[in-house]
């Protein structure tokens, strides 16, 4: 491999120069020959076919024709001015049209000389024209690098404005391969190449830019996709392995009095099989000497809280403190309240620490944490403050992790000489296969079963015109003693507008549901925490029947008596958000309802979201649809995992290949966990390159 030439600055390539170099750097982040090499086409056009003019059909898309220009003329005035050529073959005539660069084309196009042209045919009545076709003299075409599939490179407005057309891009690539004879070292060991029948790296890179046939292109894509996914998985698995080897964790051997007493005397129901399975997995982690780093996925209402609490008990059985963190004050408070009752029965000391905890109380909490008399601390981000020090923190539980970043997890680690075990809980279901590739460095448990006796929430879609009927329905439910949520969207960019919507909505609801017969709570992001809590608590205690709120209630709030969830402007919510909101009801014994209110004009995606909501309550199914609608970009964690920087593989479409790559990487590590065998040296070298320099990641994968 000729490394120096791969690192050559892009402007040295013939046909680039400093101006184009600048554009390439800015627009495509292409700095070197190597960067260019890894700038892959995003689609291809079949170039094996030549059309005769009389074969062109309306809607023939991209067509290639051999023929001659017989006549060139400029027509039209000022802005409508254009250059028009008559182009003929032995079957007919079409027009070629140029709006831009007329002078250049007028001077350079040759009359009565065979060209190969390529472009999109437009029909005007019986006439066919092609605007700005790719033109190549037949003699040059015959000499040029033959491709079966014409590569089309991703472009930007700036690129085409600066004249870096697809053709220019292709020319640059052929400079690389033909003139510079660029060569890249193999990045996978022979045994993998043989096992998957992969073509060499060099061949793959050539074929991806200059496919000689559809089949060779497919082989090239397969090779490059496999490699990309394989190295990501290898990296994730190694990271996980290193963590397990290096990071010692407390060993919680004893299942002691707290656990026994809770299980036998306090726990108000039987655990579901899924809960038992997950507890077993956690218990395993806590007993094996390595630090636990586990993600617990479970749909809303699947009973994660009990699992969390029983995990705490295991730590407490082993004389360690625990903390539980939630993303919002409301949620932390609710966790605190629901666990308080349990803790009391077990004689455990539990405290709540949030931004609004009073100084005096805060001081007491700090002290009792430090002297070890406090057993369980529940709180918000406030728990992470440096002043908060534990005597012996053994376990940290993080609820709804998408609001806590990796940095914050790291902060927790530092609270102890030995990092505490960490359990992350999320109700955002991610298809399991995807989760594994996103969180290869976490272990994953799934509660895939709801507690028995749950009635699924009846979900319907209603337009604004049905509002009165909806109000009547609400009144009926309240008469039965139930409570109702009415939720408004809150999107950052239009915060003011949303606030107005919420307040308008609140006023009309207040008119429709007058005091003293009806009591209404209102909770939104602009309120002080204390006011929020006050309002929320009134609803939790049943003093108010209606809760008007923005999405602050989305996460985790638990009011079993609430049986109706009205979502206003439902078209503005994402699927996972809708699912989360719906999860606020259906928590008690009563039949619950979710009503999605929308206007009349809905986008296709909105319709899909609403139909999905009305047809299923399976969080994983919903997550799949969500993924298809939005792509993985919005999923939590994708930013951190690097999975989005995929160059060629597609995490959804290539999921099976991803599984295979992961399994293969796993096998390799189980035989040679440190990549010490000679046959794996090539893997080790590339792995080190990847981890040493994040930027190089892209080159390898
Ligand atoms: P989530 O997973 O959304 O956090 P919770 O832990 O809040 O769910 O549980 C939802 C409700 O289900 C709570 O009221 C809880 O007491 C109840 N619950 C949890 N596990 C069981 C079970 N095994 N049997 C019956 N009810 C349960
Ligand atoms: Mg919960």
XYZ file of C-alpha atoms and ligand atoms in Angstrom:
729
model
C 0.000 0.000 0.000
C 1.179 3.432 -0.863
C 0.197 5.358 2.253
C 1.869 8.628 1.395
C -0.130 8.956 -1.748
C -3.381 8.149 0.077
C -2.767 11.032 2.430
C -1.962 13.439 -0.391
C -4.001 16.637 -0.109
C -6.884 16.568 -2.532
C -5.836 19.670 -4.471
C -2.850 17.810 -5.881
C -5.108 15.534 -7.839
C -5.211 16.450 -11.522
C -8.322 18.447 -12.279
C -8.884 19.584 -8.702
C -6.621 22.497 -7.816
C -7.023 24.886 -4.940
C -10.500 26.240 -5.746
C -12.174 22.890 -6.133
C -10.100 21.543 -3.258
C -11.606 24.205 -1.045
C -15.133 23.288 -2.121
C -14.499 19.583 -1.617
C -13.172 20.178 1.873
C -16.038 22.411 2.873
C -18.902 20.570 1.280
C -17.905 16.927 1.527
C -15.189 16.924 4.134
C -12.819 15.521 1.533
C -9.269 16.521 2.413
C -7.131 13.772 0.946
C -7.037 11.166 -1.784
C -8.203 8.708 0.805
C -11.250 10.802 1.682
C -12.154 10.923 -1.971
C -11.767 7.177 -2.286
C -14.311 6.721 0.479
C -16.805 9.087 -1.070
C -19.150 6.408 -2.362
C -21.863 6.763 -5.010
C -25.342 6.694 -3.527
C -26.948 5.199 -6.598
C -26.184 3.797 -10.021
C -27.693 3.979 -13.433
C -27.621 1.037 -15.787
C -25.301 1.971 -18.624
C -25.341 -1.319 -20.445
C -28.354 -0.260 -22.454
C -28.454 2.031 -25.455
C -31.818 3.303 -26.641
C -32.864 3.993 -30.186
C -34.813 7.211 -30.403
C -37.971 5.408 -31.532
C -37.773 3.150 -28.460
C -38.096 6.001 -25.987
C -41.319 5.756 -24.007
C -42.991 8.428 -21.962
C -41.464 7.914 -18.505
C -38.399 6.127 -19.813
C -36.284 7.635 -17.095
C -32.550 7.871 -17.673
C -31.634 6.975 -21.208
C -28.460 6.584 -23.201
C -28.437 7.181 -26.959
C -25.824 7.208 -29.707
C -26.391 9.839 -32.360
C -25.293 13.144 -33.908
C -26.126 16.799 -33.585
C -27.328 18.065 -36.948
C -28.207 21.595 -35.984
C -27.595 24.076 -33.141
C -29.562 27.251 -32.523
C -30.312 29.773 -29.834
C -34.009 30.429 -29.263
C -36.085 32.608 -26.932
C -35.512 35.973 -25.297
C -33.725 37.080 -22.136
C -34.581 34.628 -19.346
C -36.210 32.143 -21.704
C -33.135 32.106 -23.885
C -31.737 28.646 -24.480
C -29.482 26.646 -26.751
C -31.264 23.901 -28.688
C -29.692 21.076 -30.695
C -31.356 18.643 -33.062
C -30.043 15.215 -32.189
C -30.686 12.293 -34.523
C -30.020 8.621 -34.921
C -31.261 6.361 -37.716
C -34.694 6.065 -36.111
C -35.679 9.621 -35.293
C -34.945 13.027 -33.851
C -35.038 14.628 -30.408
C -33.984 17.990 -29.000
C -31.194 18.670 -26.550
C -31.528 21.853 -24.504
C -29.120 23.977 -22.473
C -30.126 26.856 -20.259
C -26.810 27.301 -18.504
C -23.388 27.628 -20.098
C -24.865 28.285 -23.526
C -21.796 30.021 -24.857
C -19.531 27.194 -23.817
C -21.680 24.496 -25.366
C -22.320 26.485 -28.514
C -18.574 26.712 -29.070
C -17.541 23.234 -28.034
C -20.253 20.937 -29.372
C -19.381 19.310 -32.667
C -21.859 18.997 -35.520
C -22.272 15.662 -37.316
C -19.872 13.806 -35.026
C -21.183 10.774 -33.114
C -21.860 11.356 -29.442
C -23.081 9.164 -26.643
C -25.598 11.176 -24.693
C -27.258 10.433 -21.422
C -30.091 12.133 -19.602
C -33.724 12.273 -18.680
C -36.252 12.400 -21.499
C -39.085 14.918 -21.320
C -42.096 14.759 -23.581
C -43.738 17.850 -25.010
C -46.659 16.538 -27.015
C -44.980 14.343 -29.626
C -41.569 15.932 -29.126
C -38.901 14.580 -26.848
C -36.227 16.736 -25.314
C -33.368 16.207 -22.905
C -32.111 19.123 -20.855
C -28.430 19.309 -19.993
C -27.552 15.788 -21.133
C -24.204 14.218 -20.324
C -22.315 14.325 -23.605
C -19.360 12.254 -24.622
C -17.812 11.812 -28.041
C -18.305 8.222 -29.140
C -14.575 7.828 -29.813
C -13.751 8.885 -26.225
C -16.605 6.866 -24.831
C -15.134 3.744 -26.406
C -11.777 4.447 -24.826
C -13.011 5.467 -21.414
C -13.151 3.264 -18.363
C -16.145 1.058 -19.056
C -18.723 0.823 -16.377
C -21.895 -1.173 -16.450
C -23.482 0.927 -13.781
C -22.931 4.656 -13.905
C -22.183 5.875 -10.381
C -24.115 8.866 -9.149
C -22.445 10.674 -6.273
C -24.229 12.550 -3.545
C -24.080 16.201 -4.447
C -24.918 19.548 -2.922
C -26.136 22.802 -4.364
C -22.749 24.364 -3.754
C -20.975 21.541 -5.558
C -23.005 21.880 -8.721
C -22.757 25.664 -8.529
C -18.993 25.388 -8.410
C -19.001 23.060 -11.385
C -18.198 19.861 -9.528
C -20.734 17.837 -11.443
C -21.134 14.114 -11.311
C -18.970 13.855 -14.379
C -16.189 15.825 -12.706
C -16.481 13.550 -9.720
C -16.196 10.470 -11.912
C -13.151 11.987 -13.584
C -11.509 12.557 -10.218
C -12.159 8.959 -9.277
C -10.667 7.703 -12.495
C -7.622 9.903 -11.874
C -7.240 8.131 -8.570
C -7.514 4.644 -9.955
C -6.084 4.943 -13.460
C -3.439 7.649 -13.167
C -2.472 7.394 -9.528
C -2.982 3.626 -9.465
C -4.059 3.965 -5.916
C -3.948 0.803 -3.842
C -5.318 0.083 -0.407
C -4.109 -2.594 1.963
C -6.433 -5.423 2.897
C -8.226 -4.786 6.183
C -9.730 -8.209 6.839
C -7.844 -11.453 7.461
C -7.939 -14.168 4.859
C -10.059 -16.510 6.872
C -12.882 -13.978 7.017
C -12.573 -13.249 3.314
C -12.816 -16.938 2.606
C -15.626 -17.613 5.020
C -17.861 -14.924 3.577
C -16.454 -15.193 0.045
C -15.559 -11.521 0.142
C -13.675 -9.816 -2.646
C -10.498 -7.940 -1.722
C -10.645 -4.447 -0.338
C -8.943 -3.022 -3.389
C -11.261 -4.731 -5.790
C -14.279 -3.678 -3.752
C -13.236 -0.041 -3.752
C -12.685 -0.105 -7.480
C -15.983 -1.817 -8.223
C -17.945 0.494 -5.967
C -16.825 3.435 -8.113
C -16.546 1.706 -11.475
C -18.814 -1.333 -11.438
C -18.027 -3.629 -14.324
C -21.310 -5.460 -13.902
C -24.306 -5.470 -11.603
C -22.999 -8.640 -10.040
C -19.583 -7.200 -9.275
C -21.209 -4.146 -7.789
C -23.245 -6.349 -5.496
C -20.086 -8.152 -4.372
C -18.364 -4.856 -3.702
C -21.262 -3.529 -1.672
C -21.461 -6.715 0.327
C -17.766 -6.663 1.115
C -17.757 -3.022 2.214
C -20.947 -3.287 4.217
C -19.764 -6.364 6.010
C -16.479 -4.748 6.890
C -18.127 -1.601 8.165
C -20.569 -3.446 10.395
C -18.006 -5.980 11.507
C -15.570 -3.387 12.795
C -18.266 -1.495 14.644
C -19.341 -4.689 16.362
C -15.791 -5.733 17.100
C -15.199 -2.373 18.683
C -18.346 -2.508 20.785
C -17.676 -6.051 21.933
C -14.090 -5.287 22.845
C -15.160 -2.218 24.764
C -17.633 -4.291 26.707
C -15.072 -6.984 27.332
C -12.446 -4.553 28.526
C -14.951 -2.994 30.872
C -15.803 -6.380 32.316
C -12.194 -7.358 32.763
C -10.871 -4.082 34.041
C -13.674 -2.617 36.050
C -14.161 -4.520 39.213
C -17.533 -4.325 40.809
C -18.790 -5.070 44.271
C -19.858 -8.628 44.667
C -23.342 -8.858 46.120
C -23.384 -12.434 47.249
C -26.047 -12.336 49.865
C -29.680 -12.410 49.141
C -30.554 -11.235 52.606
C -33.289 -10.139 54.966
C -34.516 -7.135 53.030
C -35.080 -9.152 49.900
C -36.707 -12.036 51.756
C -38.932 -9.840 53.826
C -40.005 -7.794 50.836
C -40.710 -10.827 48.735
C -42.642 -12.656 51.427
C -44.450 -9.879 53.231
C -44.544 -6.678 51.225
C -44.703 -7.381 47.504
C -48.396 -6.940 46.683
C -48.497 -9.203 43.618
C -46.694 -12.060 41.906
C -43.859 -11.023 39.681
C -44.367 -11.705 36.012
C -42.086 -14.273 34.416
C -40.376 -11.488 32.529
C -39.669 -9.626 35.760
C -38.260 -12.790 37.318
C -36.060 -13.448 34.310
C -34.659 -9.927 34.395
C -34.030 -10.054 38.135
C -32.078 -13.228 37.593
C -29.953 -11.550 34.943
C -29.285 -8.648 37.250
C -28.461 -10.924 40.163
C -25.972 -12.709 37.957
C -24.283 -9.443 37.075
C -24.093 -8.359 40.672
C -22.485 -11.577 41.781
C -19.749 -12.038 39.236
C -17.201 -9.474 40.330
C -17.448 -7.157 37.363
C -19.233 -3.864 37.356
C -22.763 -4.125 36.015
C -23.722 -1.852 33.165
C -27.144 -3.018 32.122
C -29.952 -1.529 30.110
C -33.424 -2.570 31.185
C -35.999 -2.121 28.475
C -39.643 -2.524 29.200
C -42.742 -0.993 27.782
C -44.670 1.532 29.838
C -46.444 -0.243 32.647
C -44.394 -3.399 32.363
C -43.270 -3.027 35.967
C -39.717 -1.789 35.857
C -40.002 0.039 39.152
C -40.374 -3.103 41.219
C -37.403 -4.630 39.473
C -35.420 -1.504 40.260
C -36.449 -1.594 43.873
C -35.618 -5.257 44.286
C -32.220 -4.545 42.783
C -31.765 -1.867 45.434
C -32.655 -4.398 48.101
C -29.892 -6.666 46.914
C -27.398 -3.852 47.407
C -28.859 -3.068 50.797
C -28.662 -6.712 51.793
C -24.952 -6.257 51.224
C -24.678 -3.082 53.269
C -24.362 -0.720 50.330
C -26.266 2.455 49.571
C -28.258 2.971 46.400
C -29.533 5.889 44.389
C -32.254 6.237 41.798
C -32.199 9.094 39.333
C -35.042 10.365 37.200
C -34.977 13.044 34.521
C -37.662 15.291 35.965
C -38.672 16.460 39.384
C -42.185 15.109 38.963
C -40.897 11.699 38.113
C -38.339 11.630 40.900
C -41.037 12.634 43.325
C -43.289 9.916 42.100
C -40.615 7.278 42.418
C -39.927 8.536 45.888
C -43.573 8.404 46.878
C -44.163 4.917 45.544
C -40.984 3.531 47.060
C -41.443 5.326 50.350
C -44.242 2.983 51.358
C -42.115 -0.064 50.644
C -39.060 1.385 52.356
C -41.039 2.185 55.449
C -42.269 -1.366 55.783
C -38.688 -2.561 55.596
C -37.356 0.068 57.984
C -35.167 1.552 55.292
C -34.261 5.205 55.165
C -35.101 6.889 51.883
C -34.804 10.554 50.863
C -35.634 12.760 47.899
C -33.120 15.234 46.524
C -34.075 17.636 43.738
C -33.312 21.171 42.686
C -35.971 22.462 44.999
C -34.928 20.625 48.152
C -34.490 23.201 50.918
C -30.994 23.964 52.154
C -31.574 22.597 55.615
C -32.985 19.339 54.354
C -30.268 19.141 51.747
C -27.645 19.398 54.474
C -29.258 16.598 56.391
C -29.315 14.441 53.300
C -25.639 15.122 52.637
C -24.762 14.156 56.182
C -26.787 11.006 56.313
C -25.377 9.938 52.966
C -21.865 10.438 54.227
C -22.341 8.693 57.527
C -24.195 5.866 55.802
C -27.474 6.168 57.652
C -29.398 6.953 54.461
C -30.119 3.826 52.444
C -31.810 5.011 49.267
C -31.482 8.402 47.621
C -34.031 9.270 44.952
C -33.436 12.388 42.901
C -32.892 14.355 39.747
C -29.611 15.596 38.279
C -29.086 17.187 41.677
C -27.707 13.822 42.777
C -24.721 14.314 40.504
C -23.495 17.461 42.220
C -20.037 17.173 43.699
C -21.282 17.977 47.170
C -23.312 14.792 47.157
C -20.998 12.125 48.552
C -21.944 8.643 49.622
C -20.385 6.508 52.278
C -20.572 3.458 50.053
C -22.645 3.749 46.914
C -23.113 0.272 45.495
C -25.786 0.752 42.871
C -27.139 3.581 40.774
C -30.363 3.264 38.840
C -31.100 5.702 36.049
C -34.647 5.940 34.816
C -35.396 7.003 31.253
C -31.845 7.264 30.179
C -32.353 9.288 27.038
C -32.089 12.397 29.114
C -28.897 11.344 30.809
C -25.786 11.302 28.727
C -22.701 9.195 28.893
C -20.842 11.991 30.658
C -23.317 11.885 33.493
C -22.982 8.164 33.841
C -19.259 8.729 34.131
C -19.858 11.260 36.858
C -21.727 8.690 38.869
C -18.822 6.343 38.570
C -16.569 8.794 40.279
C -18.654 8.882 43.397
C -16.895 5.827 44.704
C -13.507 4.173 44.770
C -15.078 1.234 43.016
C -17.662 2.365 40.492
C -21.201 1.445 41.512
C -23.233 -1.006 39.486
C -25.423 0.774 36.998
C -28.891 -0.132 35.825
C -30.396 2.054 33.153
C -34.131 1.790 32.609
C -35.979 2.906 29.549
C -39.517 2.615 28.286
C -38.539 3.601 24.787
C -38.641 0.254 23.090
C -35.956 -0.265 20.531
C -36.129 -3.336 18.351
C -33.865 -5.730 20.156
C -31.539 -6.379 17.283
C -31.003 -2.694 16.837
C -30.487 -2.165 20.535
C -27.698 -4.699 20.517
C -25.843 -2.851 17.864
C -26.429 0.535 19.400
C -25.533 -0.521 22.889
C -23.002 -3.200 22.273
C -21.226 -1.899 25.352
C -24.245 -2.374 27.605
C -25.856 -5.636 28.509
C -29.538 -5.691 27.784
C -32.530 -7.067 29.617
C -36.052 -6.864 28.323
C -39.352 -7.099 30.193
C -41.486 -8.300 27.332
C -44.681 -9.057 29.178
C -47.205 -6.862 30.942
C -48.623 -7.718 34.376
C -51.762 -9.841 34.064
C -55.219 -8.358 33.832
C -54.244 -5.271 31.902
C -56.955 -4.148 29.518
C -55.492 -2.606 26.437
C -56.223 1.063 26.018
C -58.966 1.735 23.454
C -57.476 4.217 21.048
C -59.448 6.330 18.606
C -58.806 9.204 16.241
C -61.135 12.208 16.375
C -61.135 15.396 14.331
C -61.590 18.830 15.808
C -65.230 18.812 14.695
C -65.963 16.022 17.206
C -64.792 18.051 20.145
C -68.209 18.398 21.770
C -68.735 14.656 21.700
C -65.329 14.198 23.241
C -66.198 16.636 26.012
C -69.392 14.719 26.699
C -67.415 11.508 26.903
C -65.029 13.107 29.386
C -67.946 14.149 31.560
C -69.319 10.611 31.561
C -65.988 9.206 32.657
C -65.576 11.790 35.379
C -69.066 10.941 36.579
C -67.839 7.367 36.987
C -65.093 8.698 39.219
C -62.261 8.620 36.711
C -59.629 11.178 35.883
C -58.578 12.617 32.552
C -55.382 13.910 30.988
C -55.501 16.495 28.233
C -52.094 16.966 26.678
C -50.827 19.705 24.402
C -47.677 19.620 22.300
C -44.643 21.535 23.353
C -41.987 21.899 20.756
C -38.968 24.037 21.428
C -38.978 26.114 18.234
C -42.466 27.415 18.694
C -42.575 27.511 22.434
C -44.578 30.739 22.494
C -47.208 29.424 20.160
C -47.509 26.187 22.052
C -47.897 28.065 25.271
C -50.706 30.057 23.715
C -52.367 26.861 22.457
C -52.132 25.380 25.895
C -53.591 28.438 27.578
C -56.382 28.781 25.007
C -57.118 25.130 25.467
C -57.102 25.482 29.201
C -59.543 28.364 29.058
C -61.995 26.546 26.856
C -61.781 23.493 29.063
C -62.281 25.613 32.150
C -65.440 27.034 30.518
C -66.684 23.582 29.558
C -65.866 22.082 32.952
C -66.716 24.793 35.476
C -65.933 24.754 39.194
C -67.029 23.659 41.706
C -68.271 20.574 39.876
C -64.947 20.104 38.133
C -61.425 20.767 39.340
C -58.600 21.192 36.883
C -54.834 20.912 37.327
C -52.455 22.512 34.906
C -48.792 21.646 34.508
C -46.366 23.051 31.975
C -42.689 23.706 31.543
C -42.788 27.369 32.449
C -44.059 26.776 35.963
C -41.877 26.722 39.025
C -41.087 23.221 40.213
C -42.975 23.752 43.447
C -46.106 24.838 41.597
C -45.848 21.890 39.264
C -45.573 19.519 42.162
C -48.533 21.125 43.864
C -50.718 20.755 40.787
C -49.478 17.276 40.053
C -50.099 16.182 43.594
C -53.654 17.432 43.543
C -54.227 15.219 40.526
C -52.429 12.230 42.062
C -54.572 12.574 45.187
C -57.718 12.790 43.110
C -58.561 16.352 44.141
C -58.654 17.371 40.501
C -60.312 15.347 37.778
C -58.652 16.899 34.776
C -54.963 17.390 34.181
C -54.169 19.850 31.421
C -50.515 19.546 30.596
C -47.758 19.753 28.098
C -45.566 16.748 27.556
C -43.826 17.207 30.888
C -46.045 14.394 32.073
C -44.814 12.125 29.349
C -42.380 10.170 31.360
C -43.354 7.743 34.029
C -46.191 9.495 35.838
C -48.420 6.962 37.509
C -52.042 7.718 38.400
C -53.945 4.434 38.174
C -57.329 6.118 38.438
C -56.755 8.148 35.279
C -58.556 6.406 32.445
C -58.703 8.914 29.611
C -55.818 10.427 27.681
C -56.735 13.143 25.226
C -53.859 14.202 23.005
C -54.398 17.524 21.280
C -52.744 18.176 17.904
C -51.731 14.550 17.940
C -50.302 14.928 14.446
C -47.491 16.948 15.934
C -46.239 14.181 18.195
C -43.784 11.474 17.261
C -44.855 7.860 17.568
C -42.778 7.034 20.589
C -44.107 10.107 22.341
C -47.696 9.151 21.566
C -47.031 5.686 22.881
C -45.472 7.053 26.053
C -48.397 9.366 26.628
C -50.905 6.597 26.108
C -49.002 4.599 28.677
C -50.130 7.075 31.329
C -53.572 5.463 31.266
C -54.590 1.842 31.494
C -52.726 1.504 34.764
C -55.731 0.671 36.889
C -58.430 -1.947 36.633
C -60.758 0.206 34.527
C -61.128 0.238 30.760
C -59.050 3.168 29.546
C -59.199 5.339 26.452
C -56.794 7.342 24.380
C -58.257 9.924 22.028
C -56.014 11.391 19.365
C -57.351 14.790 18.346
C -56.204 16.232 15.029
C -57.177 18.796 12.439
C -58.378 17.743 9.015
C -55.202 18.189 7.016
C -52.731 15.461 7.808
C -49.460 14.490 6.197
C -48.923 10.926 5.071
C -46.566 10.287 7.956
C -49.067 11.664 10.465
C -51.716 9.346 9.087
C -49.352 6.380 9.413
C -48.550 7.337 12.990
C -52.181 7.695 13.945
C -53.171 4.455 12.250
C -50.356 2.658 14.005
C -51.521 3.980 17.346
C -55.121 2.980 16.781
C -54.196 -0.489 15.573
C -51.569 -1.722 18.033
C -50.362 -1.270 21.570
C -47.197 -3.284 21.167
C -44.339 -0.955 21.935
C -41.865 -2.899 19.874
C -44.120 -2.906 16.840
C -44.599 0.823 17.265
C -40.873 1.282 17.548
C -40.366 -0.534 14.251
C -42.780 1.776 12.470
C -41.177 4.763 14.128
C -37.803 3.616 12.967
C -39.045 3.274 9.411
C -40.612 6.712 9.465
C -37.764 8.572 11.060
C -34.722 6.459 10.475
C -32.473 5.633 13.368
C -31.273 9.228 13.652
C -33.725 10.150 16.332
C -33.253 7.094 18.439
C -31.532 7.681 21.667
C -27.935 6.764 21.725
C -27.420 6.707 18.003
C -25.285 9.812 18.141
C -22.973 8.285 20.656
C -22.721 4.910 19.024
C -21.353 6.137 15.732
C -23.805 3.861 14.042
C -25.145 6.819 12.147
C -21.888 7.576 10.467
C -22.306 4.468 8.440
C -20.843 5.022 5.019
C -22.437 2.251 3.108
C -24.374 -0.124 5.323
C -27.925 0.663 6.364
C -28.749 -0.306 9.889
C -32.302 -1.246 8.967
C -31.884 -2.822 5.570
C -28.677 -4.579 6.469
C -29.764 -5.713 9.868
C -29.256 -9.385 9.086
C -25.757 -8.751 7.895
C -25.211 -6.800 11.073
C -26.312 -9.781 13.117
C -23.966 -12.030 11.205
C -21.081 -9.610 11.596
C -21.745 -9.370 15.294
C -21.906 -13.120 15.746
C -18.702 -13.537 13.802
C -16.918 -10.885 15.831
C -18.125 -12.587 18.987
C -16.740 -15.918 17.843
C -13.384 -14.435 17.081
C -13.168 -12.854 20.520
C -14.224 -15.996 22.281
C -11.310 -17.803 20.702
C -8.830 -14.945 20.918
C -10.103 -12.316 23.334
C -7.065 -10.072 23.005
C -6.565 -10.590 19.305
C -3.166 -12.144 19.869
C -3.237 -14.938 17.300
C -1.163 -14.230 14.188
C -4.198 -14.586 11.980
C -5.891 -11.772 13.863
C -3.079 -9.251 13.768
C -4.704 -7.464 10.900
C -7.839 -7.030 13.026
C -5.840 -5.781 15.954
C -4.025 -3.253 13.815
C -7.231 -1.869 12.441
C -8.924 -1.887 15.809
C -6.094 0.159 17.279
C -6.329 2.571 14.381
C -10.034 2.939 15.022
C -9.772 3.605 18.698
C -6.679 5.765 18.498
C -8.065 8.189 16.044
C -11.789 8.549 15.721
C -11.368 10.258 12.421
C -9.672 7.204 10.996
C -12.742 5.197 11.866
C -14.313 6.234 8.646
C -11.363 5.101 6.607
C -11.385 1.646 7.949
C -15.041 0.989 8.056
P -43.036 1.012 34.305
O -42.338 -0.140 33.688
O -43.773 1.826 33.300
O -42.129 1.837 35.156
P -44.328 0.492 36.743
O -43.181 -0.110 37.439
O -44.679 1.891 37.075
O -44.149 0.371 35.197
O -45.572 -0.456 36.945
C -46.820 -0.121 36.468
C -47.872 -0.619 37.424
O -47.915 -2.027 37.416
C -47.601 -0.205 38.839
O -48.798 0.211 39.409
C -47.089 -1.488 39.491
O -47.400 -1.548 40.862
C -47.825 -2.560 38.729
N -47.128 -3.838 38.641
C -45.800 -4.024 38.433
N -45.508 -5.332 38.398
C -46.661 -6.005 38.564
C -47.004 -7.401 38.619
N -46.090 -8.358 38.489
N -48.300 -7.714 38.824
C -49.231 -6.757 38.946
N -48.972 -5.435 38.915
C -47.706 -5.051 38.729
Mg -41.546 3.804 35.338
